[in-house]
């Protein structure tokens, strides 16, 4: 919109309409909403990049056009497919082997970088009074910790209480408790599961039609890692 939107900056031709529609349906199906006020000037690309991640979207610019795509595998109803596996919900878009890679570098995270924490998420509770008129909003803070057993028992709480705390303030735009809870769950899962990053060089022909957020497969005998799945936006290819 060129009146109250970014139409004068981006314009209709600057938007990848297909991916934007997919991203919008994904947000609607999963209850992801941005409910805030823009009260200052900012860099548009940085703003979209930051808040796309909060809503589990991958932001990229392909051929000069803005694109937003779901960060996670989805089912036919555009909801996140938590049961997705390779060839069963996860579409691997490219294969990289010793034949089309060189200068492979793998960096393992330090124990300090992988140390678990408890996540305190702050979101906004927009109250509605008995007459249906909006009341004063209230910030709510809830703390979550990763429970590997999935069983809440007497042994879990003392252990979780001793973990260091990291605070995520989403109150400027998030008024959905489930959204805030999912954000905390993903932040905790990433800390637990991600233990290394990889950088390699590859020819342009190996990355045709590959976009940020696509899944790739890396298979090599030159490193301790023989098989792994990475996200394309987490991989740097020096073309």
PDB file of C-alpha atoms in Angstrom, residues 37-150:
ATOM      1  CA  UNK A  37       2.867   0.006  16.695  1.00  0.00           C
ATOM      2  CA  UNK A  38       5.598   1.421  14.443  1.00  0.00           C
ATOM      3  CA  UNK A  39       6.593   4.701  16.073  1.00  0.00           C
ATOM      4  CA  UNK A  40      10.040   5.398  14.601  1.00  0.00           C
ATOM      5  CA  UNK A  41      11.962   5.236  11.364  1.00  0.00           C
ATOM      6  CA  UNK A  42      14.053   2.169  10.595  1.00  0.00           C
ATOM      7  CA  UNK A  43      15.684   0.235   7.798  1.00  0.00           C
ATOM      8  CA  UNK A  44      12.884  -1.704   6.132  1.00  0.00           C
ATOM      9  CA  UNK A  45      14.970  -4.737   5.209  1.00  0.00           C
ATOM     10  CA  UNK A  46      16.408  -5.053   8.720  1.00  0.00           C
ATOM     11  CA  UNK A  47      12.919  -4.721  10.222  1.00  0.00           C
ATOM     12  CA  UNK A  48      11.482  -7.459   7.996  1.00  0.00           C
ATOM     13  CA  UNK A  49      14.469  -9.736   8.596  1.00  0.00           C
ATOM     14  CA  UNK A  50      14.212  -9.410  12.386  1.00  0.00           C
ATOM     15  CA  UNK A  51      10.468  -9.856  12.694  1.00  0.00           C
ATOM     16  CA  UNK A  52      10.275 -12.595  10.085  1.00  0.00           C
ATOM     17  CA  UNK A  53      12.418 -14.718  12.404  1.00  0.00           C
ATOM     18  CA  UNK A  54      10.093 -13.997  15.331  1.00  0.00           C
ATOM     19  CA  UNK A  55       7.250 -15.406  13.217  1.00  0.00           C
ATOM     20  CA  UNK A  56       9.306 -18.379  11.957  1.00  0.00           C
ATOM     21  CA  UNK A  57       9.625 -17.075   8.404  1.00  0.00           C
ATOM     22  CA  UNK A  58      12.684 -16.913   6.145  1.00  0.00           C
ATOM     23  CA  UNK A  59      13.182 -13.506   4.524  1.00  0.00           C
ATOM     24  CA  UNK A  60      15.147 -13.327   1.293  1.00  0.00           C
ATOM     25  CA  UNK A  61      15.473 -11.076  -1.735  1.00  0.00           C
ATOM     26  CA  UNK A  62      15.501 -13.021  -4.982  1.00  0.00           C
ATOM     27  CA  UNK A  63      15.914 -11.124  -8.214  1.00  0.00           C
ATOM     28  CA  UNK A  64      15.279  -7.893  -6.320  1.00  0.00           C
ATOM     29  CA  UNK A  65      11.915  -9.106  -5.000  1.00  0.00           C
ATOM     30  CA  UNK A  66      11.047  -9.499  -1.311  1.00  0.00           C
ATOM     31  CA  UNK A  67      10.128 -13.020  -0.269  1.00  0.00           C
ATOM     32  CA  UNK A  68       8.809 -14.559   2.959  1.00  0.00           C
ATOM     33  CA  UNK A  69       8.619 -18.335   3.260  1.00  0.00           C
ATOM     34  CA  UNK A  70       7.821 -20.712   6.147  1.00  0.00           C
ATOM     35  CA  UNK A  71      10.928 -21.687   8.106  1.00  0.00           C
ATOM     36  CA  UNK A  72       9.543 -25.130   8.944  1.00  0.00           C
ATOM     37  CA  UNK A  73       7.978 -27.958   6.950  1.00  0.00           C
ATOM     38  CA  UNK A  74       4.212 -27.577   6.617  1.00  0.00           C
ATOM     39  CA  UNK A  75       1.325 -29.918   5.936  1.00  0.00           C
ATOM     40  CA  UNK A  76      -1.518 -29.447   3.474  1.00  0.00           C
ATOM     41  CA  UNK A  77      -3.240 -26.979   5.816  1.00  0.00           C
ATOM     42  CA  UNK A  78      -0.102 -24.810   6.123  1.00  0.00           C
ATOM     43  CA  UNK A  79       0.382 -25.833   9.751  1.00  0.00           C
ATOM     44  CA  UNK A  80       3.853 -26.745  10.989  1.00  0.00           C
ATOM     45  CA  UNK A  81       4.495 -30.437  10.403  1.00  0.00           C
ATOM     46  CA  UNK A  82       6.232 -31.498  13.601  1.00  0.00           C
ATOM     47  CA  UNK A  83       6.482 -35.114  12.368  1.00  0.00           C
ATOM     48  CA  UNK A  84       8.264 -34.247   9.123  1.00  0.00           C
ATOM     49  CA  UNK A  85      11.224 -36.376   8.080  1.00  0.00           C
ATOM     50  CA  UNK A  86      13.432 -36.625   5.018  1.00  0.00           C
ATOM     51  CA  UNK A  87      11.287 -37.695   2.037  1.00  0.00           C
ATOM     52  CA  UNK A  88       8.250 -37.477   4.296  1.00  0.00           C
ATOM     53  CA  UNK A  89       7.529 -33.789   4.703  1.00  0.00           C
ATOM     54  CA  UNK A  90      11.078 -32.440   4.292  1.00  0.00           C
ATOM     55  CA  UNK A  91      12.069 -31.657   0.715  1.00  0.00           C
ATOM     56  CA  UNK A  92      15.856 -31.824   0.308  1.00  0.00           C
ATOM     57  CA  UNK A  93      16.610 -29.415  -2.537  1.00  0.00           C
ATOM     58  CA  UNK A  94      20.322 -29.988  -3.129  1.00  0.00           C
ATOM     59  CA  UNK A  95      23.075 -32.538  -2.522  1.00  0.00           C
ATOM     60  CA  UNK A  96      26.649 -31.499  -1.789  1.00  0.00           C
ATOM     61  CA  UNK A  97      29.436 -34.087  -1.859  1.00  0.00           C
ATOM     62  CA  UNK A  98      33.203 -34.083  -2.231  1.00  0.00           C
ATOM     63  CA  UNK A  99      32.594 -33.782  -5.968  1.00  0.00           C
ATOM     64  CA  UNK A 100      31.037 -30.307  -5.831  1.00  0.00           C
ATOM     65  CA  UNK A 101      32.498 -28.914  -2.599  1.00  0.00           C
ATOM     66  CA  UNK A 102      35.898 -27.625  -1.558  1.00  0.00           C
ATOM     67  CA  UNK A 103      37.435 -25.645   1.290  1.00  0.00           C
ATOM     68  CA  UNK A 104      35.131 -27.328   3.777  1.00  0.00           C
ATOM     69  CA  UNK A 105      35.303 -25.841   7.257  1.00  0.00           C
ATOM     70  CA  UNK A 106      33.322 -27.132  10.205  1.00  0.00           C
ATOM     71  CA  UNK A 107      33.149 -25.121  13.405  1.00  0.00           C
ATOM     72  CA  UNK A 108      31.885 -26.854  16.518  1.00  0.00           C
ATOM     73  CA  UNK A 109      30.232 -24.792  19.213  1.00  0.00           C
ATOM     74  CA  UNK A 110      31.967 -24.575  22.561  1.00  0.00           C
ATOM     75  CA  UNK A 111      30.409 -26.124  25.679  1.00  0.00           C
ATOM     76  CA  UNK A 112      29.592 -22.588  26.867  1.00  0.00           C
ATOM     77  CA  UNK A 113      27.702 -21.867  23.638  1.00  0.00           C
ATOM     78  CA  UNK A 114      25.716 -25.094  24.022  1.00  0.00           C
ATOM     79  CA  UNK A 115      24.921 -24.650  27.707  1.00  0.00           C
ATOM     80  CA  UNK A 116      21.210 -25.005  28.338  1.00  0.00           C
ATOM     81  CA  UNK A 117      19.182 -22.179  29.850  1.00  0.00           C
ATOM     82  CA  UNK A 118      15.685 -21.351  30.973  1.00  0.00           C
ATOM     83  CA  UNK A 119      13.840 -18.991  28.641  1.00  0.00           C
ATOM     84  CA  UNK A 120      11.708 -16.196  30.061  1.00  0.00           C
ATOM     85  CA  UNK A 121       9.368 -14.820  27.418  1.00  0.00           C
ATOM     86  CA  UNK A 122       7.492 -11.552  27.909  1.00  0.00           C
ATOM     87  CA  UNK A 123       4.311 -11.049  25.901  1.00  0.00           C
ATOM     88  CA  UNK A 124       1.412  -8.607  26.100  1.00  0.00           C
ATOM     89  CA  UNK A 125      -2.019  -9.524  27.453  1.00  0.00           C
ATOM     90  CA  UNK A 126      -4.599  -7.231  25.822  1.00  0.00           C
ATOM     91  CA  UNK A 127      -7.497  -7.269  28.241  1.00  0.00           C
ATOM     92  CA  UNK A 128     -11.150  -6.826  27.300  1.00  0.00           C
ATOM     93  CA  UNK A 129     -13.579  -5.686  29.993  1.00  0.00           C
ATOM     94  CA  UNK A 130     -17.086  -6.998  30.564  1.00  0.00           C
ATOM     95  CA  UNK A 131     -18.620  -4.455  28.177  1.00  0.00           C
ATOM     96  CA  UNK A 132     -16.424  -5.535  25.296  1.00  0.00           C
ATOM     97  CA  UNK A 133     -14.200  -2.462  25.440  1.00  0.00           C
ATOM     98  CA  UNK A 134     -10.451  -2.917  25.418  1.00  0.00           C
ATOM     99  CA  UNK A 135      -8.834  -2.419  28.816  1.00  0.00           C
ATOM    100  CA  UNK A 136      -5.282  -1.631  29.779  1.00  0.00           C
ATOM    101  CA  UNK A 137      -2.727  -4.176  28.454  1.00  0.00           C
ATOM    102  CA  UNK A 138      -0.497  -6.050  30.862  1.00  0.00           C
ATOM    103  CA  UNK A 139       2.908  -7.601  30.263  1.00  0.00           C
ATOM    104  CA  UNK A 140       3.081 -11.274  31.199  1.00  0.00           C
ATOM    105  CA  UNK A 141       6.366 -13.106  31.789  1.00  0.00           C
ATOM    106  CA  UNK A 142       6.550 -16.893  31.700  1.00  0.00           C
ATOM    107  CA  UNK A 143       9.612 -19.085  32.060  1.00  0.00           C
ATOM    108  CA  UNK A 144      10.221 -22.347  30.229  1.00  0.00           C
ATOM    109  CA  UNK A 145      12.981 -24.957  30.415  1.00  0.00           C
ATOM    110  CA  UNK A 146      13.841 -27.949  28.249  1.00  0.00           C
ATOM    111  CA  UNK A 147      12.659 -31.222  29.751  1.00  0.00           C
ATOM    112  CA  UNK A 148      14.311 -34.155  27.957  1.00  0.00           C
ATOM    113  CA  UNK A 149      12.080 -36.742  29.621  1.00  0.00           C
ATOM    114  CA  UNK A 150       8.795 -35.051  28.766  1.00  0.00           C
TER     115      UNK A 150
END
